[in-house]
Structures are given as C-alpha cells and as structure tokens.
Coordinates of C-alpha atoms and ligand atoms in Angstrom, one line a residue:
X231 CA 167.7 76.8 56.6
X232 CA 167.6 79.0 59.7
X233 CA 170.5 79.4 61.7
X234 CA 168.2 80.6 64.8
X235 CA 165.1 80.2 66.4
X236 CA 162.9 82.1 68.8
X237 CA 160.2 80.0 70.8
X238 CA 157.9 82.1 72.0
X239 CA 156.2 79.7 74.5
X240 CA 157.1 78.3 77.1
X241 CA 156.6 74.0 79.5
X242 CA 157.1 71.3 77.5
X243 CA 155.9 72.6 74.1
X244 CA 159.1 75.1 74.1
X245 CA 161.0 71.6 75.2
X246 CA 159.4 70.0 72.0
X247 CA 160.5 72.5 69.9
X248 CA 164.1 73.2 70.8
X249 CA 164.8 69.6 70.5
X250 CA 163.7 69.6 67.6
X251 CA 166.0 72.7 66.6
X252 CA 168.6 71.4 68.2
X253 CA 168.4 67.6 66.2
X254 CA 168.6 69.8 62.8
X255 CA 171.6 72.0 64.0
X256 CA 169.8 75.3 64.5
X257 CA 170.3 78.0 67.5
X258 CA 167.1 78.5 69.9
X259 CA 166.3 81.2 72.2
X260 CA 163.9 81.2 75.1
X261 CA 161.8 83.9 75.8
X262 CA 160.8 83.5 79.3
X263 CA 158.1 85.4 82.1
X264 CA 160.4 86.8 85.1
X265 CA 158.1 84.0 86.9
X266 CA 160.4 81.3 84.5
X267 CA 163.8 82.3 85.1
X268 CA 164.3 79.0 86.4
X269 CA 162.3 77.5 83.9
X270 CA 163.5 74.3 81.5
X271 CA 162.9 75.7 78.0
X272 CA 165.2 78.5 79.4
X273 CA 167.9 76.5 80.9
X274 CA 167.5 73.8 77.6
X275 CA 168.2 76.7 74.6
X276 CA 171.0 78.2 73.7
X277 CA 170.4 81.8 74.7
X278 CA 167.3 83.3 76.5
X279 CA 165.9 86.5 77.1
X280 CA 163.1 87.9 79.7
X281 CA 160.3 89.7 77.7
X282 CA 158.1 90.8 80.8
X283 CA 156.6 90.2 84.3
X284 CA 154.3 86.9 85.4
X285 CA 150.7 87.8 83.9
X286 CA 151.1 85.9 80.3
X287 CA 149.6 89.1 78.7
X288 CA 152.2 91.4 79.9
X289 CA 155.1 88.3 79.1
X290 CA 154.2 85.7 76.3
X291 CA 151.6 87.6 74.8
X292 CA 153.8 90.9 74.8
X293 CA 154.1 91.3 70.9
X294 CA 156.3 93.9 71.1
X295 CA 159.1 92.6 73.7
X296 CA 158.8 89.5 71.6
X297 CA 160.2 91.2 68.6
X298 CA 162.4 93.2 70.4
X299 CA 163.8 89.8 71.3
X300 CA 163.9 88.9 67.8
X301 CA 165.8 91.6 67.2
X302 CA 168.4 91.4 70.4
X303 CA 169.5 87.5 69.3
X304 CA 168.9 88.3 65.7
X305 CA 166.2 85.4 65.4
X306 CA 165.3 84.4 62.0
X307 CA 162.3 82.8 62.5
X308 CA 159.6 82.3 65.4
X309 CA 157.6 78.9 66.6
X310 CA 154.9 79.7 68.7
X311 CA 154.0 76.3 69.7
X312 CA 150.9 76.2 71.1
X313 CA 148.5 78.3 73.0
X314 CA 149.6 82.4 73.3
X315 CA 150.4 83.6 70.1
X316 CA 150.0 80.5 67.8
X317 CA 146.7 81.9 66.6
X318 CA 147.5 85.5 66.4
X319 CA 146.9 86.5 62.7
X320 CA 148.3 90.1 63.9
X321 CA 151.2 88.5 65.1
X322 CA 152.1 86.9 62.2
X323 CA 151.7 90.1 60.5
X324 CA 154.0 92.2 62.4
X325 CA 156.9 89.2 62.2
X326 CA 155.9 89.8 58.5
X327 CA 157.1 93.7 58.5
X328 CA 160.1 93.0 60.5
X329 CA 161.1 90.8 58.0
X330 CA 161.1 87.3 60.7
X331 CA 159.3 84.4 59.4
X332 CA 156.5 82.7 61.3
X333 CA 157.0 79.1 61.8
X334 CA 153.3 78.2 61.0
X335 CA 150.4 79.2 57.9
X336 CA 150.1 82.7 56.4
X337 CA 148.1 85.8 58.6
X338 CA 145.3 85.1 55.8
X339 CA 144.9 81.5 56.8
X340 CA 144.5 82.1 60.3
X341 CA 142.3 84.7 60.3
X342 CA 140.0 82.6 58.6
X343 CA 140.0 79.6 60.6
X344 CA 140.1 81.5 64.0
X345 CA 136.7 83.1 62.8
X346 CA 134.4 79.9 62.9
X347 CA 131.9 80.7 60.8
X348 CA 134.2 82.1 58.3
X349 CA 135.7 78.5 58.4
X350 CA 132.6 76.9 58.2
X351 CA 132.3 78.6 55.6
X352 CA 135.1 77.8 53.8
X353 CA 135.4 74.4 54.2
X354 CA 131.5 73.9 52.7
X355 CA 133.0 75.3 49.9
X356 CA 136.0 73.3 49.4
X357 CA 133.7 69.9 50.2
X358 CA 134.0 69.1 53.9
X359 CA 131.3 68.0 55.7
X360 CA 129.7 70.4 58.8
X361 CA 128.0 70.1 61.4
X362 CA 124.2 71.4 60.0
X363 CA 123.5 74.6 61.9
X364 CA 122.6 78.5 61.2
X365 CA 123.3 79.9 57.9
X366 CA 125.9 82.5 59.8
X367 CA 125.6 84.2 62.9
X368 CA 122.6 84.4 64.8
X369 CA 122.4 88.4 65.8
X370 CA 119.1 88.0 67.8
X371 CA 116.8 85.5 69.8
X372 CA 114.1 86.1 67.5
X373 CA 116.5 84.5 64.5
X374 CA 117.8 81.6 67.3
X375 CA 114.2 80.4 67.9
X376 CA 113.4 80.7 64.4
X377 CA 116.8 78.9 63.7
X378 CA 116.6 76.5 66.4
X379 CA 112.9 75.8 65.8
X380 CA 113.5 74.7 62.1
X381 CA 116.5 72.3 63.3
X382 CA 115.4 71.0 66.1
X383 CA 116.4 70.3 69.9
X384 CA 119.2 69.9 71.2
X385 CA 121.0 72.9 69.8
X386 CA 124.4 74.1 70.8
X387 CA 125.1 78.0 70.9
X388 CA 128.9 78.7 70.1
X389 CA 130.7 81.9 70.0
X390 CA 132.3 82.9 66.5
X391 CA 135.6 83.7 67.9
X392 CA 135.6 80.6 70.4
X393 CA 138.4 78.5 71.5
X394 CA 139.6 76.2 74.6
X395 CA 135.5 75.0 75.0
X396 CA 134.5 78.7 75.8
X397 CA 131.6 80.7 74.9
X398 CA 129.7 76.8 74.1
X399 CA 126.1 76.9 75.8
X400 CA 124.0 74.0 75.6
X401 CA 120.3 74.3 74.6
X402 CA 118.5 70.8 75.5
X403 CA 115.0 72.1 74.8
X404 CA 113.4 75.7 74.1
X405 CA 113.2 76.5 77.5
X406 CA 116.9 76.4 77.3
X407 CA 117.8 79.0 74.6
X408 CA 117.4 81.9 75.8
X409 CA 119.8 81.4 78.3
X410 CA 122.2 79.6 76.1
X411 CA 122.2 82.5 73.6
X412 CA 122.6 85.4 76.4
X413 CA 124.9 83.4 77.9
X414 CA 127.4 82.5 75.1
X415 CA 127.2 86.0 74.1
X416 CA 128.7 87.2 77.6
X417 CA 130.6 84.8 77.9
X418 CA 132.5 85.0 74.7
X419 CA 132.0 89.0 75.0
X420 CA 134.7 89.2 78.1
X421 CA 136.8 86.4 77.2
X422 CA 137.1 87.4 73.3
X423 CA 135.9 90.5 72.5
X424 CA 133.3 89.5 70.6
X425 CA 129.8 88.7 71.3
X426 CA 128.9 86.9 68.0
X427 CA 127.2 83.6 67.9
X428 CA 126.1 80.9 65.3
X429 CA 123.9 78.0 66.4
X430 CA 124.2 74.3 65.4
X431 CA 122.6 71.1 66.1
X432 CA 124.2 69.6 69.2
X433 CA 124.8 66.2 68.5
X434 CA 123.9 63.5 71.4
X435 CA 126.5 60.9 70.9
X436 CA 129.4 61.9 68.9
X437 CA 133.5 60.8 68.9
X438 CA 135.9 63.5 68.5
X439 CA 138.1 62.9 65.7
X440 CA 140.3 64.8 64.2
X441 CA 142.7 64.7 61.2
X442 CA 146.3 65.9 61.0
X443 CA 147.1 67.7 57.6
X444 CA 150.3 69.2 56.5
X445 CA 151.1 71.9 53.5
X446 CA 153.7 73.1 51.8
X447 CA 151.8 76.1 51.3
X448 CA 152.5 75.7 47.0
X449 CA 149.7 73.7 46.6
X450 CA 150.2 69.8 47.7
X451 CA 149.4 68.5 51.0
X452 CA 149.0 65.2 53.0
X453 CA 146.7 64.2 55.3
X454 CA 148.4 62.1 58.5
X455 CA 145.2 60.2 59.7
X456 CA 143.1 60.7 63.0
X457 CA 143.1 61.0 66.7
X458 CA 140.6 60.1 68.6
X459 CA 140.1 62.8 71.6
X460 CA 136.5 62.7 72.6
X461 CA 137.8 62.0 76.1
X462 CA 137.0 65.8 77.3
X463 CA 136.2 67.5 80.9
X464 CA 134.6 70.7 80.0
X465 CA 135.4 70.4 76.0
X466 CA 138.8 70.0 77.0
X467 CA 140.6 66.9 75.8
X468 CA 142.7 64.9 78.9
X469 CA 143.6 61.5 76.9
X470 CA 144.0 61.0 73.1
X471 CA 144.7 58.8 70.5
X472 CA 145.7 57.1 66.9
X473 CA 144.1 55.7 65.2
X474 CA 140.8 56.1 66.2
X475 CA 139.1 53.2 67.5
X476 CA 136.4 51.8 65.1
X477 CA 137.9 54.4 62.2
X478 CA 138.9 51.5 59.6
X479 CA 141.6 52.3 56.5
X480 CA 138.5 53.0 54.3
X481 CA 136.9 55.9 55.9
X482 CA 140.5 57.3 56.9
X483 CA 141.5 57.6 53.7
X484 CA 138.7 59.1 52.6
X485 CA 137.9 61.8 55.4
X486 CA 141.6 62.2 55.0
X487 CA 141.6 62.7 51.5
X488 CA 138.9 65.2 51.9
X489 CA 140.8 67.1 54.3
X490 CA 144.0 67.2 52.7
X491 CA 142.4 67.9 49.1
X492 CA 141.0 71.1 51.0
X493 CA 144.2 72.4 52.2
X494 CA 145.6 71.7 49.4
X495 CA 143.2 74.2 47.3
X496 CA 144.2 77.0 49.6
X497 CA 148.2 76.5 49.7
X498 CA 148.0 75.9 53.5
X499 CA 151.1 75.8 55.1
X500 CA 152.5 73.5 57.7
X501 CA 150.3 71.3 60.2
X502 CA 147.0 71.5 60.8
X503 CA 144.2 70.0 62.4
X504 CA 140.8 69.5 61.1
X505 CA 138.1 69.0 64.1
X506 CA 135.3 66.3 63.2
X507 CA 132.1 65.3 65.6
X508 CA 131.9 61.6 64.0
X509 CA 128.6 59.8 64.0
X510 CA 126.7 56.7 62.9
X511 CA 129.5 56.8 60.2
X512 CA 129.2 60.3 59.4
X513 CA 131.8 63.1 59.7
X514 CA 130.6 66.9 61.0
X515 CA 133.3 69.6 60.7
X516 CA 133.8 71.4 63.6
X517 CA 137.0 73.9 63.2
X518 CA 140.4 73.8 61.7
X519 CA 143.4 74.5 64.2
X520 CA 145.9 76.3 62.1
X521 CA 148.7 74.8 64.4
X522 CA 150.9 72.5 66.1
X523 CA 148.4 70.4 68.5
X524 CA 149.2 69.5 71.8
X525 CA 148.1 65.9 70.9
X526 CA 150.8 66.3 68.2
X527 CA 153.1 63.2 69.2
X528 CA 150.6 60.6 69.1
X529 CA 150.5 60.9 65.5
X530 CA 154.5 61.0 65.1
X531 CA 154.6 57.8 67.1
X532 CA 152.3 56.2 65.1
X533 CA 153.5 58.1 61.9
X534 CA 157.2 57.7 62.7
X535 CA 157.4 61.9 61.5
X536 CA 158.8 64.5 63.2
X537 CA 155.6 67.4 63.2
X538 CA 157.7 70.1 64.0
X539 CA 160.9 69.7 62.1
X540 CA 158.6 69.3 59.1
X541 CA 157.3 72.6 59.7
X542 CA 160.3 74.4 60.5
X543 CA 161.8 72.8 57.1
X544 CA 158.7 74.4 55.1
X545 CA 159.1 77.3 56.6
X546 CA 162.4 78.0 55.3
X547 CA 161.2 77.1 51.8
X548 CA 162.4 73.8 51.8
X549 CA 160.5 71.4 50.1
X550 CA 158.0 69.1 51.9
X551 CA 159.7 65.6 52.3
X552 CA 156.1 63.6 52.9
X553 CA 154.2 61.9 50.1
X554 CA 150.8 60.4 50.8
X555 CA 151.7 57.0 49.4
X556 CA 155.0 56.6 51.8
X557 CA 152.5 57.7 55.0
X558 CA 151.7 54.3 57.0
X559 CA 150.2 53.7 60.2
X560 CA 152.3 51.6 62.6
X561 CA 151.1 50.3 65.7
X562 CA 148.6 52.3 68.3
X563 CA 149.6 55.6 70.6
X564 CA 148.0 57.0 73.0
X565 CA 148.5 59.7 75.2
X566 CA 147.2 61.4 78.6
X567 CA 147.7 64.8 79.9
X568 CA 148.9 65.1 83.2
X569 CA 148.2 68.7 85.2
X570 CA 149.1 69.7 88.4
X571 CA 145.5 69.7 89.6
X572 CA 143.6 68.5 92.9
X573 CA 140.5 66.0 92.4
X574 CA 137.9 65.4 92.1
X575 CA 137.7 69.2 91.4
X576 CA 140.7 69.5 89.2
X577 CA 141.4 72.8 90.9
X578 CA 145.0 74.1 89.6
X579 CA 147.5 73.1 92.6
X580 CA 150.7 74.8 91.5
X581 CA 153.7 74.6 93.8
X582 CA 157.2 72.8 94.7
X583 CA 157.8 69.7 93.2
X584 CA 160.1 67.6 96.0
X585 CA 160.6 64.7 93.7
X586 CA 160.2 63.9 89.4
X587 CA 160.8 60.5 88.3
X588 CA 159.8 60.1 84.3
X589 CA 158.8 56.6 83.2
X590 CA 161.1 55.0 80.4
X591 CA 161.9 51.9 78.3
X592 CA 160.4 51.0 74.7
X593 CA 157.6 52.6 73.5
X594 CA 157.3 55.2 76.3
X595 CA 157.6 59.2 75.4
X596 CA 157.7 62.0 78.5
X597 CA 157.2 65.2 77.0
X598 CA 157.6 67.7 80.1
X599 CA 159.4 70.5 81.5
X600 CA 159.8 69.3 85.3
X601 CA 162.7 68.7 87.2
X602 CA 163.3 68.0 91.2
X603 CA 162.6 71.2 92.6
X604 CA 161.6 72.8 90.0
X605 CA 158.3 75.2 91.7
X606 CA 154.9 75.2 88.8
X607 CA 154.3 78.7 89.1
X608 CA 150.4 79.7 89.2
X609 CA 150.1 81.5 86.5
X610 CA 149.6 79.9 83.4
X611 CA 148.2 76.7 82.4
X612 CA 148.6 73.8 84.6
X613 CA 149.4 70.8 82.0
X614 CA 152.6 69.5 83.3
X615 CA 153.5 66.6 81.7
X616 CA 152.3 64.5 78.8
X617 CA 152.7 60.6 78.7
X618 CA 152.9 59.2 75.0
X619 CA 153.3 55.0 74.8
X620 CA 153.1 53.3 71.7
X621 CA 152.7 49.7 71.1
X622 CA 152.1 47.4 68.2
X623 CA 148.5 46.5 69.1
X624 CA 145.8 49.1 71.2
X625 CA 145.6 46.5 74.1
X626 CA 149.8 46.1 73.9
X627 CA 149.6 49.6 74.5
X628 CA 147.3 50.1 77.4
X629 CA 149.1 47.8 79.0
X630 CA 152.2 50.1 78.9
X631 CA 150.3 52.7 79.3
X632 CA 149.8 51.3 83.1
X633 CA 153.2 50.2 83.6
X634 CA 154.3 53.7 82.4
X635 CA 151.9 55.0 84.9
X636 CA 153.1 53.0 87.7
X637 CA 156.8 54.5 87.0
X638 CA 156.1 57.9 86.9
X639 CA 156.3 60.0 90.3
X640 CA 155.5 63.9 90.5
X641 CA 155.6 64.3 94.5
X642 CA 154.9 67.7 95.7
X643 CA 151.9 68.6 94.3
X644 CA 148.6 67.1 93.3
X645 CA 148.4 65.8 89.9
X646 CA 145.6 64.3 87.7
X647 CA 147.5 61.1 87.5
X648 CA 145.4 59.2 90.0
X649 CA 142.5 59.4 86.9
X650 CA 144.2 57.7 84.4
X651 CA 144.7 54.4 86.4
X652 CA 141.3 54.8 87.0
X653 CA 140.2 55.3 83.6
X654 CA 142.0 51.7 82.4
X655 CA 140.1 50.2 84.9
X656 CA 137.0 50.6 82.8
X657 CA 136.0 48.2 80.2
X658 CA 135.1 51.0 78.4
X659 CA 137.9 52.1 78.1
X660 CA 139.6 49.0 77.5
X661 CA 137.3 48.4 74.4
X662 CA 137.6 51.7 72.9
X663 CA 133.8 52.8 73.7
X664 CA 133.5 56.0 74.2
X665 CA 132.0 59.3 73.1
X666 CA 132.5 62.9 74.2
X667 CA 130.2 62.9 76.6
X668 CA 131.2 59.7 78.5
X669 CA 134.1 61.0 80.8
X670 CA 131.8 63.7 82.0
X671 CA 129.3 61.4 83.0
X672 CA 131.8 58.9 84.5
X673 CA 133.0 62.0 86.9
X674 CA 129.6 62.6 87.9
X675 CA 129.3 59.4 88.6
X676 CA 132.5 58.9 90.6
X677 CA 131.4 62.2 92.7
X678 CA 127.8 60.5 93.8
X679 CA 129.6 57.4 94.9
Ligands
ADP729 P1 136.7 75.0 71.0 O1 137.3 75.8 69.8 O2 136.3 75.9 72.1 O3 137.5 73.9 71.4 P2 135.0 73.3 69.3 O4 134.1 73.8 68.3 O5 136.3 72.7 68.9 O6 135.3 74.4 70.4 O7 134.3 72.2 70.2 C1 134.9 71.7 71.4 C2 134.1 70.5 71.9 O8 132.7 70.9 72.2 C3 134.0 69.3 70.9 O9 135.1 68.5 70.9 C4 132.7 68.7 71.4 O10 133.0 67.9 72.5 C5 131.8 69.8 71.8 N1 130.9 70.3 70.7 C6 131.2 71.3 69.8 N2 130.2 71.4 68.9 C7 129.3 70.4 69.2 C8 128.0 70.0 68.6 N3 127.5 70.6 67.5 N4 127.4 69.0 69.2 C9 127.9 68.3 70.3 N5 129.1 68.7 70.9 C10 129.8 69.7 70.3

C-alpha cells in the first residue's frame, strides 16, 4: 500500500479523497492555487504545497509544478479526483516516467474514451448498445446533410473531444444544421482544440442513466448498478440518483452485465462510468467517464462501498475485494448539487460565507469544503456543497431529503438551494417522472410566470 498521497484537486472532491486516505492510514498532501491557501483540502491533509497562481491552468492544471510536488513530499501516488487532470492521458503518462502511480485506468484507456468516437467505437465492438448516428466524423456539411438526411430529424451535432455539455448543437429540422454543424465546430475548436464532429440522432424523450463499473485492470470487473441523472441545466446534471426510477433488477443486471463484461475485455482499471440515453426500454451509449464521478456517493450509499478506497487499493496492486454476487442494492439515495449561484440565472456568485450550518442525523451525507468565513473564490467551479440522504424506500428518502434541506444554511452568498425545495414540490418529481429535458422546460416555465 502507499504510504502517501498527492490530491491534485481541490473543494470537496480533495475532502472526499483525503478521508478516504486518512480511514486506510495513508499520508495526503494538498496541492493548492495561491487563491486556496485558506482552503479546506489544505488545512484537512497532512502536508500541502502551493503549485501556482489563481487561473486553474497556471495552478491545478500545471503538470509540471504538480510533479515537482510529487517529488518535494515524495508522493507515491496521485488522485486526481474529478475535473482538471482526471482525464489527462498525458498526465498520466508523465506520472508514468517519473515512476508515481496514477490513482485511476492506464494513459491507453483514457485516451480512448476521451475521444468519443473512438469510444463509440470501441464499445460497438465489445457489444454495447449506441446511440445510431454517423459512421465517424462528419468532416463536411455535404456528408452532415447526407448523414442527417438518411437518419432523420432531430439530429444532435457533438464535438469528438467534448466534455461538460460543450460543443453539443441541436438540429431540430434541416434548416437547423448548418448552424449546428458550424457551430459545434467553433465551439469545440476554442474550448478543445479540436474542431471535429460526429452526428447522432437526438433522441426526444430520453432518461439519463448511467452505470458504475469497477476493474481491477487483470481482467475481472463488476458493474455497481445505475444512477438516474437526467435532471440537467445545460447537459449538466444538478440532482441524481440510485437506482433509477422505473430501472427494475432485470434490465440492471443485464445493462450491467453488459457493461462490466466490456470493461472486463479491456483490463479497465478502477471506476468508471458508462453514459446511457434510456428509452422505451432501450439503452443508447453515450460515453464512458474513465473516472471517479461527482455523483459517486450515491452509489456507495446505496452500495454500502467505499469508490475511492477501492481504487486507491487497485492501484497499489492490491487485489479487488468486490464480487458481483456479494453487490446488493439497499435502500434509495439521492443527491443534489448545491453551487454558489444567483437565480433564476444561476450566474456564479462567489464571495464570503458569514455563516455554514451542514444538516445531519441518519441517512444524511454533506460532502463540502465550507466553513464559517471561509470566502468561494471566483475562479473555478462553483459547486459548493453536495447533499447525499439515503432512506429505505424513494419516498422515505425525499422526505429527508426536505428535512435535510430545511437544516442546511449557507448565508453569505447566493446558492441554488432555493431549487431543490422547489423541485420536491412537483409531483413529478415526487413520482420519479422525468426525462432530460424536463428541468429545462420547468425553468422556462418558472421564468414566464
Ligand atoms: P458531455 O461529455 O459534454 O457531458 P454527453 O455525450 O455525455 O456530453 O451528453 C451530455 C448530455 O447531452 C446527455 O446527458 C443528454 O442530456 C444530452 N445528449 C447527448 N447526446 C444526446 C442525443 N443523442 N440525444 C438527446 N440528448 C443527448
């Protein structure tokens, strides 16, 4: 086992992690921004070391000061949580040739499920259903009319290298596509790099559910059911979870089988999520995240695992202590991401937080990295807190869900909590009804009165 880790992240995730480190007797250190000196993650580890100024590209994306910082603490391994680096294959690669291991899959892995069509690809091959789409990327408009023609309207226009619900352009009818495609292009051109698309069929009324998998990177692997997260503003998910409302035992063990069958075949190693669009009772790959999720604790709740122990434990060769047989569901989690946002805008609202009061008693989680007068600094992403509850039945658990709510104060700046209360108002919501594009059309609702 490792005697110490770096975490090179930072807000609750860091949190996540050095608990877990801490609960199996290892050292962390924090790499920090010089706008987190006074973060949590820095005062929570054992040791911590600043690796550049504010801007995240200069700081947590700064490759370089982060092994230099491998090499001050002598660090054996890295977890990169989420976000930043976690999907670096480059990254991964450099740890390689200093000889500090990656808490996560190999450079190889992630470089092909970080290219989507590449992943596509490769999951067609090893039997997962996908979303039906272009054979490939779509270089001009000629080939996206001809493609979208044969398919059929709707289509969606996605960028290869996309992530975080950018470089995703709608085409409802023809009239539609040539801006979609131009637009994807650009888009994903100055926020990637890379200006190559692939079309699908945009489907009208799908859930998003997604399957936890875990390898041991020899060749077995488990699958740790679904999350439901088709709650999204702007493709981005605000309230999750497991099981999946409507998904019964029969069709989770067999998506699930699918998936971990799949990752199996490739010697994956440590978590992962496989991305479904589910529909009239069929499943449509969408990606593979090829790391720790932030929607990670609902499926330890309902699970009873600890995600990021596991990983650490596999990535020090140590052998993988799930079997698929002792996996059981148990009870109903959900959780809701709380950022420091105004609405109805969700405009980022950083600032000083005067007062932090976390919910508690049975069945409540708080994963976050506030504290009384702590100040959110404005430059990175503004989740700020996560709120898991479990209970033994979904309508037990709503119902915490509120009174967890009603608990939890973050004075000082504006938050999206106000939503959530909201949100359990609707029956909807209350019976589980929902698809990805029903929170959207709730807001625009909401906004018109
Ligand atoms: P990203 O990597 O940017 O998160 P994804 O491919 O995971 O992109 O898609 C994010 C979200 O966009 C999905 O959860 C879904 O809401 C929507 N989406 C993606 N592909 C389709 C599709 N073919 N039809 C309908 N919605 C889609």
């Amino acid at each position: 086992m490792f005697s110490k880790i770096l975490i090179a992240n930072r807000g609750e995730i860091a949190l996540r992690v050095i608990r877990a480190c801490r609960e199996l007797g290892i050292q962390t250190v924090a790499v920090h921004s010089t706008a987190d000196t006074d973060a949590m993650h820095v005062r929570m580890a054992d040791e911590s070391i600043c690796i550049g100024p504010p801007s995240g590209t200069l700081s947590y994306l700064n490759i370089p000061n982060i092994i230099s910082a491998c090499e001050i603490t002598g660090a054996e391994a890295v977890h990169p949580g989420y976000g930043f680096l976690s999907e670096n294959a480059s990254f991964v690669q450099v740890l390689e040739d200093h000889d500090i291991k990656f808490i996560g899959p190999t450079a190889e892995h992630i470089r092909i499920m970080g290219d989507k069509i590449t992943a596509k690809d490769t999951m067609k091959n090893l039997g997962v259903p996908c979303v039906p789409g272009s054979d490939g990327g779509v270089p001009t408009i000629e080939e996206a009319f001809k493609v979208s023609d044969e398919m059929g309207f709707p289509v969606i226009v996605k960028a290869t290298a996309g992530g975080g619900g950018r470089g995703m352009k709608l085409a409802k009818t023809r009239d539609d596509l040539e801006a979609a495609f131009f637009g994807a292009r650009a888009e994903s051109k100055a926020a990637f790099g890379n200006d190559e698309v692939y079309i699908e069929k945009y489907l009208t009324l799908p859930r998003h559910i997604e399957v936890q998998v875990f390898g041991d990177g020899k060749g077995r692997a488990v699958h740790l059911g679904e999350r439901d997260c088709s709650l999204q503003r702007r493709h981005q998910k605000v309230f999750e979870e497991a099981p999946g409302p409507g998904i019964d035992r029969e069709t989770r063990d067999r998506i699930g089988k699918v998936c971990a069958d799949a990752v199996a075949d490739i010697n994956y190693a440590g978590a992962g999520t496989i991305e479904f669009l589910f529909e009239r009772g069929e499943f449509f790959f969408i990606e593979m995240n090829t790391r720790l999720q932030v929607e990670h604790p609902v499926t330890e709740a309902i699970f009873g695992v600890d995600l990021v122990k596991q990983q650490i434990c596999v990535a020090a060769g140590e052998e993988m202590t799930f079997r698929q047989e002792e996996l059981s569901i148990k009870g109903h989690a959900i959780e809701v991401r709380i950022n420091a946002e105004t609405l109805p805008n969700f405009t980022p609202c950083p600032g000083k937080i005067s007062t932090f009061h976390a919910p508690g008693g049975l069945g409540v989680r708080m994963d976050s990295a506030l504290y009384d007068g702590y100040t959110i600094p404005p430059y990175y992403d503004s989740l700020i807190a996560k709120l898991i509850v479990t209970g033994n039945t979904r309508e037990a658990t709503l119902a915490r869900l509120r009174r967890a709510l009603s608990e939890l104060i973050v004075d000082g700046v504006d938050t999206t909590l106000p939503l959530f209360g909201a949100l359990l108002d609707e029956p909807d919501i209350q019976s589980g009804n929902y698809d990805i594009h029903w929170l959207e059309n709730w807001l625009e609702a909401q906004a018109s009165g």
